[in-house]
CSV table of C-alpha atoms and ligand atoms in Angstrom, one decimal:
chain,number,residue,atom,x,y,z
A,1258,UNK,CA,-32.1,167.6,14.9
A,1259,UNK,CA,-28.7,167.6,13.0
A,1260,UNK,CA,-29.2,168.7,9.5
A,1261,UNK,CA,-28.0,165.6,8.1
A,1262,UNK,CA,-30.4,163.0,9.9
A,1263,UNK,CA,-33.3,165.3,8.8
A,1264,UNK,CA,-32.1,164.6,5.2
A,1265,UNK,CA,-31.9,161.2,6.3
A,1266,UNK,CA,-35.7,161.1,7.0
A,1267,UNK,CA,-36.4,163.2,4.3
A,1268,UNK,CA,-39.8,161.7,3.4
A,1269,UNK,CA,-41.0,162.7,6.8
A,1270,UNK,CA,-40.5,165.9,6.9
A,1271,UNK,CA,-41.3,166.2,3.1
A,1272,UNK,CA,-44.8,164.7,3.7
A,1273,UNK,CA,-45.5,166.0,7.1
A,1274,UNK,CA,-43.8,169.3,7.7
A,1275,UNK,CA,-44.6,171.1,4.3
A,1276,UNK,CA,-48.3,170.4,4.6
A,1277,UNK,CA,-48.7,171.5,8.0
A,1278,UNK,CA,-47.0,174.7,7.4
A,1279,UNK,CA,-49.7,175.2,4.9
A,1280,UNK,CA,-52.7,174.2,7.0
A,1281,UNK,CA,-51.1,176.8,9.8
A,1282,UNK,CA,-50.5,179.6,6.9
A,1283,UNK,CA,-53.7,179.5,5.0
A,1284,UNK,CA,-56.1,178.9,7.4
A,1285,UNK,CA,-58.1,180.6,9.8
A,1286,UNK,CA,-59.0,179.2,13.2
A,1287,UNK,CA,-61.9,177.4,12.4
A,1288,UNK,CA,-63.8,173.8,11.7
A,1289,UNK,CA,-62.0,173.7,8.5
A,1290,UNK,CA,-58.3,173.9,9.9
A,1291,UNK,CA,-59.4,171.5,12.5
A,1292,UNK,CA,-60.6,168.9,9.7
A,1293,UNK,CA,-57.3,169.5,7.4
A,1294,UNK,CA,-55.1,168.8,10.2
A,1295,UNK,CA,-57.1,166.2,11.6
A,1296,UNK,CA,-57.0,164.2,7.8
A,1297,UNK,CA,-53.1,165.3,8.3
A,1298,UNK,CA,-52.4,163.5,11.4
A,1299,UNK,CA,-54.6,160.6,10.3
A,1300,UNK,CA,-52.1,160.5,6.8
A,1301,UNK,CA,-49.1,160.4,9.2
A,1302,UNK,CA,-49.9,157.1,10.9
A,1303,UNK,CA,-51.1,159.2,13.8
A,1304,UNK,CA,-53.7,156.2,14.6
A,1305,UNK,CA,-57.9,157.0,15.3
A,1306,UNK,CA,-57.6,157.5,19.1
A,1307,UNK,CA,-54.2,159.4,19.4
A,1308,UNK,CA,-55.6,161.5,16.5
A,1309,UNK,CA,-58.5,162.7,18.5
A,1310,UNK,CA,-57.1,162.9,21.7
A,1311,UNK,CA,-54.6,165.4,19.6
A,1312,UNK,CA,-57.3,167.4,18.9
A,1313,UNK,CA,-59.6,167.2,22.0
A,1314,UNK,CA,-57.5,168.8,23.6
A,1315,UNK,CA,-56.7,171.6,21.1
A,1316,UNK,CA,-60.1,172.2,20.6
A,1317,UNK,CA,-60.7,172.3,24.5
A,1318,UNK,CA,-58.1,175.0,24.7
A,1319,UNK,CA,-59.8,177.0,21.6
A,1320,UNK,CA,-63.3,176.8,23.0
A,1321,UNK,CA,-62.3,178.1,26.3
A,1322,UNK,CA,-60.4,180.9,24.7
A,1323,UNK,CA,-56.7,179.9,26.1
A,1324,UNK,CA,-56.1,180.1,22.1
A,1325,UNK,CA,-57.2,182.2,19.4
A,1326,UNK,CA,-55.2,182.4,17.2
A,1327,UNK,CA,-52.9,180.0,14.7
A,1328,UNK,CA,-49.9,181.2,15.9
A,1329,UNK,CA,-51.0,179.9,19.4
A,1330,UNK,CA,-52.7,177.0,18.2
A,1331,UNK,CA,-49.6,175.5,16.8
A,1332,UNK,CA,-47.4,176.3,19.6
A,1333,UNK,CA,-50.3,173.9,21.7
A,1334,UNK,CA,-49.7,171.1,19.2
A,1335,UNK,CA,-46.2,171.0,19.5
A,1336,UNK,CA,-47.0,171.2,23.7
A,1337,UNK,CA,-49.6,168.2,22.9
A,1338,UNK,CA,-47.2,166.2,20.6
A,1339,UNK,CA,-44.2,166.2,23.0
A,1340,UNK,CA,-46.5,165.5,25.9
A,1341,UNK,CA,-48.0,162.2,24.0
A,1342,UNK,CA,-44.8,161.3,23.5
A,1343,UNK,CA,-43.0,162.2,27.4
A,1344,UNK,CA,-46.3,160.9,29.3
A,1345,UNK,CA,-45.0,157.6,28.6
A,1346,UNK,CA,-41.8,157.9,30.2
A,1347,UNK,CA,-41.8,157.3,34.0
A,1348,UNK,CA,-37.9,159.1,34.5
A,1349,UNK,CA,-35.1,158.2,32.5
A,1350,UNK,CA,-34.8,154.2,32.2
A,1351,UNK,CA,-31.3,153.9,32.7
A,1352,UNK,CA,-29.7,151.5,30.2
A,1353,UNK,CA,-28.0,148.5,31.9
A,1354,UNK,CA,-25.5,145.9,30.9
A,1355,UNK,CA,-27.5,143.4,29.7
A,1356,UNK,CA,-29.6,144.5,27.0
A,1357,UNK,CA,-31.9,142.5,25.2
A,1358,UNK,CA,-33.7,142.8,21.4
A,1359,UNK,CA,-37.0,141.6,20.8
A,1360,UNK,CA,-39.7,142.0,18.2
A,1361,UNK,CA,-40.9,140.1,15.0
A,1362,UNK,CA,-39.0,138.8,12.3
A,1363,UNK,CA,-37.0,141.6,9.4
A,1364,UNK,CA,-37.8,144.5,11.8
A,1365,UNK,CA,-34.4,145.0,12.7
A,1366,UNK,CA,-32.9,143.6,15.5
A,1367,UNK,CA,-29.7,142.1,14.2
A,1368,UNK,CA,-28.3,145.7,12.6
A,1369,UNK,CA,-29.5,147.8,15.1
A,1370,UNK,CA,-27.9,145.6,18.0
A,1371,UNK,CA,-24.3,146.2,15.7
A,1372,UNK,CA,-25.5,149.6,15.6
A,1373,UNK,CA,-25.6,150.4,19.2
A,1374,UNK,CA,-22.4,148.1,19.7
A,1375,UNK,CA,-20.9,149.9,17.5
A,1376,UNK,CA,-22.2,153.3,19.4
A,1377,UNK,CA,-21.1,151.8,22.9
A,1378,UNK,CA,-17.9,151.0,21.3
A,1379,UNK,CA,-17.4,154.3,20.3
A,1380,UNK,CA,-18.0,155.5,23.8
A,1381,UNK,CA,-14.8,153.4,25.4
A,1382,UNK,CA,-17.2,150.5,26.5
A,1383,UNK,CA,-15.9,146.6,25.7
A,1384,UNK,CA,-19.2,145.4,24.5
A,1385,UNK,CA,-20.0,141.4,23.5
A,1386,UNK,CA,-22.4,140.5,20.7
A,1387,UNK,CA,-24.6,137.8,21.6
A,1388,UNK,CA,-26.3,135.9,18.7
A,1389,UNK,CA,-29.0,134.0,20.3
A,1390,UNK,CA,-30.9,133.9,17.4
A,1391,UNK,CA,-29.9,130.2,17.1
A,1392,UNK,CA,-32.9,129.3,14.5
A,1393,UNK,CA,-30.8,130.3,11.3
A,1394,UNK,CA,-27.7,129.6,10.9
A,1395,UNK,CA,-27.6,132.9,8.6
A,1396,UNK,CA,-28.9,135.4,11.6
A,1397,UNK,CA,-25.3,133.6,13.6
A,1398,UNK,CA,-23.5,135.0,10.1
A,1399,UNK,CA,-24.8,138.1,10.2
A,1400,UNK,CA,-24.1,139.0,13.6
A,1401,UNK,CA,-20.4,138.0,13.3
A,1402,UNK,CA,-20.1,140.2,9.7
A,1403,UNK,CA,-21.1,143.0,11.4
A,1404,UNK,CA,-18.9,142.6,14.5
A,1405,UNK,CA,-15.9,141.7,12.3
A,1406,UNK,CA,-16.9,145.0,10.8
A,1407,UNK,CA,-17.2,147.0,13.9
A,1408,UNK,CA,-14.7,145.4,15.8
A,1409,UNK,CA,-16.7,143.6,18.5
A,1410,UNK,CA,-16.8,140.2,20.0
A,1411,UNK,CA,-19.3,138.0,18.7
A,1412,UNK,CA,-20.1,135.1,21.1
A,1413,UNK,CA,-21.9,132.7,18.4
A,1414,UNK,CA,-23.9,129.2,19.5
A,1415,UNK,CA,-22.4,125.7,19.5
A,1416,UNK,CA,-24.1,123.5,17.3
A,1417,UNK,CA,-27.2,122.7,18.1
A,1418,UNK,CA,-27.7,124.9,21.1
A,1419,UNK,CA,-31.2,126.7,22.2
A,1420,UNK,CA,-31.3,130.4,22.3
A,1421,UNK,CA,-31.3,130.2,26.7
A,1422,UNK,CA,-28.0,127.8,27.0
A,1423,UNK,CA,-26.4,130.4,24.4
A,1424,UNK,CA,-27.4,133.4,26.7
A,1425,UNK,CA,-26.4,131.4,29.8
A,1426,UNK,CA,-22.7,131.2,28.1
A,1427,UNK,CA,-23.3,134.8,27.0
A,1428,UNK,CA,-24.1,136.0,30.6
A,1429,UNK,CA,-21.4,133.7,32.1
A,1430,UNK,CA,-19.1,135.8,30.1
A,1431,UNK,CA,-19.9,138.9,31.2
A,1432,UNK,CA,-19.5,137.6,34.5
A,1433,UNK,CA,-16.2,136.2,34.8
A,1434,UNK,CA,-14.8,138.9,32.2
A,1435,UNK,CA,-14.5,142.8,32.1
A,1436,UNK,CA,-17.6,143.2,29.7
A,1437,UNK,CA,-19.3,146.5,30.4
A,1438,UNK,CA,-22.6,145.4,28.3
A,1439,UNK,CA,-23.8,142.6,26.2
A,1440,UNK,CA,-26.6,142.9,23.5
A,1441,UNK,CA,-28.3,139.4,23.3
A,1442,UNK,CA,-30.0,139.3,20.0
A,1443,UNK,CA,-32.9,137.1,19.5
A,1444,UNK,CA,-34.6,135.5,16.8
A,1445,UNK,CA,-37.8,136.9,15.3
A,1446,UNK,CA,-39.6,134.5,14.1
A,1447,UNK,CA,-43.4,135.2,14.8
A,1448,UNK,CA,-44.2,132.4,17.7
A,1449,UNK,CA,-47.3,131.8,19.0
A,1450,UNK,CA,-48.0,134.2,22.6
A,1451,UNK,CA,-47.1,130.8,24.8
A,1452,UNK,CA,-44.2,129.9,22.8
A,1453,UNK,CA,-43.0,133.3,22.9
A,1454,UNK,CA,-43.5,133.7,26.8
A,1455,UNK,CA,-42.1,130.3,27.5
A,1456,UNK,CA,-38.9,131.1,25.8
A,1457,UNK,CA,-38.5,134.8,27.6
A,1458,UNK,CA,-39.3,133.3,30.7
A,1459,UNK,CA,-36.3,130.7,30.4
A,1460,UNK,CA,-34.1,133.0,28.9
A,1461,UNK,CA,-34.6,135.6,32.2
A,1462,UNK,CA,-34.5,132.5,34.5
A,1463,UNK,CA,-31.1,131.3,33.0
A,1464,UNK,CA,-30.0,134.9,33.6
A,1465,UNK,CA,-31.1,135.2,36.7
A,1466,UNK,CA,-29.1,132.0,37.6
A,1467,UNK,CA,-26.0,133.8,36.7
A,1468,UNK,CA,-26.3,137.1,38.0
A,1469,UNK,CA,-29.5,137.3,40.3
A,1470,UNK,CA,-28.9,140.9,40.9
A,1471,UNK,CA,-28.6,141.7,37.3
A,1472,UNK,CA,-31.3,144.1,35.8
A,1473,UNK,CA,-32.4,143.7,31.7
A,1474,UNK,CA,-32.7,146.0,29.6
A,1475,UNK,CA,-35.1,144.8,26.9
A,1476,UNK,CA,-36.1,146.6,24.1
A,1477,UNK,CA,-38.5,145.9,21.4
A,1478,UNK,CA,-38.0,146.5,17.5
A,1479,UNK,CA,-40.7,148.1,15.4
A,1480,UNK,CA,-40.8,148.4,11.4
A,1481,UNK,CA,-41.6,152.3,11.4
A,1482,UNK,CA,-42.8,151.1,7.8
A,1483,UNK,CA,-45.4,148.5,8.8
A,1484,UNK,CA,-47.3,151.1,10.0
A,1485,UNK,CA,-50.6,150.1,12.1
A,1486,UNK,CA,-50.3,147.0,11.7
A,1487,UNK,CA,-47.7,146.4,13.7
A,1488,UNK,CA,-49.1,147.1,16.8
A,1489,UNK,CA,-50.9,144.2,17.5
A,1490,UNK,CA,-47.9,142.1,17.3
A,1491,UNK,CA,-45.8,144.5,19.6
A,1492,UNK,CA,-48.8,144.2,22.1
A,1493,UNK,CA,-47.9,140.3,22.0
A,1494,UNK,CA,-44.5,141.1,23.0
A,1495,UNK,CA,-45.3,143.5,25.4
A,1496,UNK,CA,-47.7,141.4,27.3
A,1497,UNK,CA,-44.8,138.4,27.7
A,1498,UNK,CA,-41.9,140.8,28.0
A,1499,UNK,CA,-40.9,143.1,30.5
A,1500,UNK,CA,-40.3,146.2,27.9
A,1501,UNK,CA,-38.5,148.9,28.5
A,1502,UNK,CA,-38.4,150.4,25.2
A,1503,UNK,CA,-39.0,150.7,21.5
A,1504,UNK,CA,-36.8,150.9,19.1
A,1505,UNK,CA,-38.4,152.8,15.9
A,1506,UNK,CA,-36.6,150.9,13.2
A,1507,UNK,CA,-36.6,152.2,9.1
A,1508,UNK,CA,-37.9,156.3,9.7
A,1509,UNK,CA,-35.7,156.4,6.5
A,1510,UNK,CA,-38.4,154.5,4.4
A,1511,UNK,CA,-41.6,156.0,5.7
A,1512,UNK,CA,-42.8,159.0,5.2
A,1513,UNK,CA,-45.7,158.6,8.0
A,1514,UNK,CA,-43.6,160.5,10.9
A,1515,UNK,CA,-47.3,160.6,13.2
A,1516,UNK,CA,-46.6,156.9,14.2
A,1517,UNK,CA,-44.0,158.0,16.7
A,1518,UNK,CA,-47.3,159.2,18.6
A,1519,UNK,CA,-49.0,156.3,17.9
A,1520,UNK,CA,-46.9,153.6,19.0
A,1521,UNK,CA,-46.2,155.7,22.4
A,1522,UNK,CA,-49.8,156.0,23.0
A,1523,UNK,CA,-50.8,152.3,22.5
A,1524,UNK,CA,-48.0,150.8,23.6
A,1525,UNK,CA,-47.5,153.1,26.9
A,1526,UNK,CA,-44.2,152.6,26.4
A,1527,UNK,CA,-41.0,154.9,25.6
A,1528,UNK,CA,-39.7,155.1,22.5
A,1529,UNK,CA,-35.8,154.9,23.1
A,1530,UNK,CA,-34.2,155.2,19.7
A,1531,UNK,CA,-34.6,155.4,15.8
A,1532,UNK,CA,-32.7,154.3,13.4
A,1533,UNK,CA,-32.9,155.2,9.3
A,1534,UNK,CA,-31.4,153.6,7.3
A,1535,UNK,CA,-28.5,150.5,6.9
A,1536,UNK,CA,-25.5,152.3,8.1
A,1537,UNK,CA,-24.2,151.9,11.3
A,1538,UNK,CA,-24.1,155.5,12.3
A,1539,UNK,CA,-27.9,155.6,11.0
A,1540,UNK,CA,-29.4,155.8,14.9
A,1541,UNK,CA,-30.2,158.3,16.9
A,1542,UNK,CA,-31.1,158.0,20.7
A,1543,UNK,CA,-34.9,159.2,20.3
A,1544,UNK,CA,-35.7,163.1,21.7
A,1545,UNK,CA,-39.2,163.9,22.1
A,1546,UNK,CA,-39.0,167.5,21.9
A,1547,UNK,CA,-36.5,167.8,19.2
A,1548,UNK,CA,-38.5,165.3,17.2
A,1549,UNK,CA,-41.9,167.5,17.3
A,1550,UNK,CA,-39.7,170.8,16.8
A,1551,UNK,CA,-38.5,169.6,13.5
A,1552,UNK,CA,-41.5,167.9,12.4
A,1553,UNK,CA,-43.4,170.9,12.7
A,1554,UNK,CA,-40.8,173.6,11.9
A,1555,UNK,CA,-39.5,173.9,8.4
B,1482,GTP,N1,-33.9,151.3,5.3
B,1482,GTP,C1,-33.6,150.7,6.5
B,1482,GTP,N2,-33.3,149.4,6.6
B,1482,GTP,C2,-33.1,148.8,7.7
B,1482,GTP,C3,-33.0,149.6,8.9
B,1482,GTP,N3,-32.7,148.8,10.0
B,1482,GTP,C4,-32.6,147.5,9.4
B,1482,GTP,N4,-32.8,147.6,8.1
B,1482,GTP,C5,-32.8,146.5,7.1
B,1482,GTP,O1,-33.9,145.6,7.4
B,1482,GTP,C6,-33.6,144.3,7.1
B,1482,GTP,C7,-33.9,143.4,8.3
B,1482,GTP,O2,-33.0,143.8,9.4
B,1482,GTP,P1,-32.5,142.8,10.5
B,1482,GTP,O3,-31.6,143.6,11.4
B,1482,GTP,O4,-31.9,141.6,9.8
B,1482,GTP,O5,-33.8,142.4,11.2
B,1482,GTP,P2,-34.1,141.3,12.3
B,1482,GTP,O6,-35.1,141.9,13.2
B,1482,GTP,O7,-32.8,141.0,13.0
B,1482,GTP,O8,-34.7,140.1,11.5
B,1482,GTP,P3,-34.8,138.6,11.9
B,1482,GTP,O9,-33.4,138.2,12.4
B,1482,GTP,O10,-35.2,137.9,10.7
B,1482,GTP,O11,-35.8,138.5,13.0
B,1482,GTP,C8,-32.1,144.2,6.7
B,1482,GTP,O12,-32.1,144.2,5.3
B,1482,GTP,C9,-31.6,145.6,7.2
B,1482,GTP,O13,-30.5,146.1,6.5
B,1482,GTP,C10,-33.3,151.0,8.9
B,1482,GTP,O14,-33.3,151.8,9.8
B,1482,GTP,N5,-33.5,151.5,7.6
B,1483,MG,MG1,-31.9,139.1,13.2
């Protein structure tokens, strides 16, 4: 990972990688290193069941001999740890033009939709902002300070317009002009599971109407710093949406880096970028292996 993003998450590899350098250095093989890195991962937001699996399958490899020693033992966990996190991904989902935010309130749809406008930008692409989010009249605000600030088109709601009409308008747009993608973000507010699905489903149908052939991309947002907890709320989202994606949102703030593994494991799903921190070059697209190699290398 660049030097200065590993900075950036500091408190990861602060809390994470120093300590299991020291379980790998002053350890032997045994019941005891198994137990210290087992409390490790658990520290880390690793989660119960990923934990275990973690280490069911080291410890299948140590009994039958495959490993023996630490040196070998830790080149198995990195093996393990990008596995958890690659078993997830069926092929690379290829990002398409219409690319959608989800996930519950503050976990940081709005900037990292600027974020990747910003990144798409950057990359020669005429991008419009779509701020769906049409609950607040502050979320509208915030979307067109940041594309002000970027340089992107912000298509904003008419007055008293529902979050579907305003993607209708959105989509239209991209249809009849040159657009190369639009990022449609949504409001967060935490909705009941049939409010939630009603309004995805009319939001794809209005789509649909538009541009049948269209594909969505849809990812969803998750507060790196809400730890376990917010899984159960990303399971509501994933069982209404059609996810393609999570977006690990605030890595800057926590210094649990094991919940990368967790969220992949009981989500099933990809996670597709991170951000850390409020700046708009503070994302990263999300690397398995480069991820584990710096989490457990110094
Ligand atoms: N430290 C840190 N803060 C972040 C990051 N991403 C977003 N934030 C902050 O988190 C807060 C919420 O972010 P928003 O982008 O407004 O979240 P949202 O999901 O759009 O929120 P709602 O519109 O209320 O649903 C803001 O203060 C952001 O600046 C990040 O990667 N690191
Ligand atoms: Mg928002």
């Amino acid at each position: 990972m660049f030097k200065f993003i590993k900075n950036k998450i500091n408190k990861v590899y602060n809390q994470f990688t120093k300590k299991i350098s020291s379980i790998f250095t002053n350890n032997k093989l045994d019941e005891k290193f198994l137990k210290e890195l087992k409390i490790l991962l658990l520290s880390a937001d690793t989660g119960i069941t990923t934990t275990n699996k973690i280490l069911k399958n080291l410890k299948e490899k140590i009994s039958n001999k495959t490993i023996n020693n630490l040196e070998k033992a830790k080149e198995e966990l990195e093996k393990i740890l990008i596995k958890t996190l690659e078993s997830n991904i069926q092929g690379e989902v290829k990002e398409n033009k219409i690319i959608m935010l989800v996930g519950i309130n503050g976990t940081g749809k709005t900037t990292f939709a600027a974020k990747l406008a910003n990144q798409l930008k950057n990359n020669g692409k005429k991008v419009l902002l779509v701020a769906a989010d049409t609950f607040r009249a502050a979320a509208v605000e915030q979307l067109k300070n940041w594309g002000e600030k970027i340089g992107v088109e912000v298509f904003t709601p008419k007055e008293n317009s529902d979050p579907a009409s305003v993607i209708f308008d959105g989509v239209t747009k991209l249809k009849n002009q040159d657009y190369d993608n639009i990022i449609i973000d949504t409001a967060g507010r935490l909705q009941t599971k049939t409010n939630l699905m009603r309004e995805l489903e009319k939001i794809n149908r209005v789509i649909k109407k538009v541009l049948p052939e269209e594909k969505i991309t849809t990812y969803l947002t998750v507060d790196s710093m809400l730890g376990q907890n917010s899984f159960e709320q990303a399971k509501i989202f994933k069982d209404v949406a059609n996810l393609d994606g999570i977006i690990l949102t605030k890595l800057d703030g926590t210094g649990k880096g094991g919940i990368v593994f967790s969220i992949t494991e009981e989500l099933n799903l990809p996670i597709k970028y991170i951000t850390f921190g409020e700046k708009l070059n503070d994302i990263k697209k999300f690397e398995a292996k480069e991820f584990v190699f710096d989490l457990l290398n110094d």
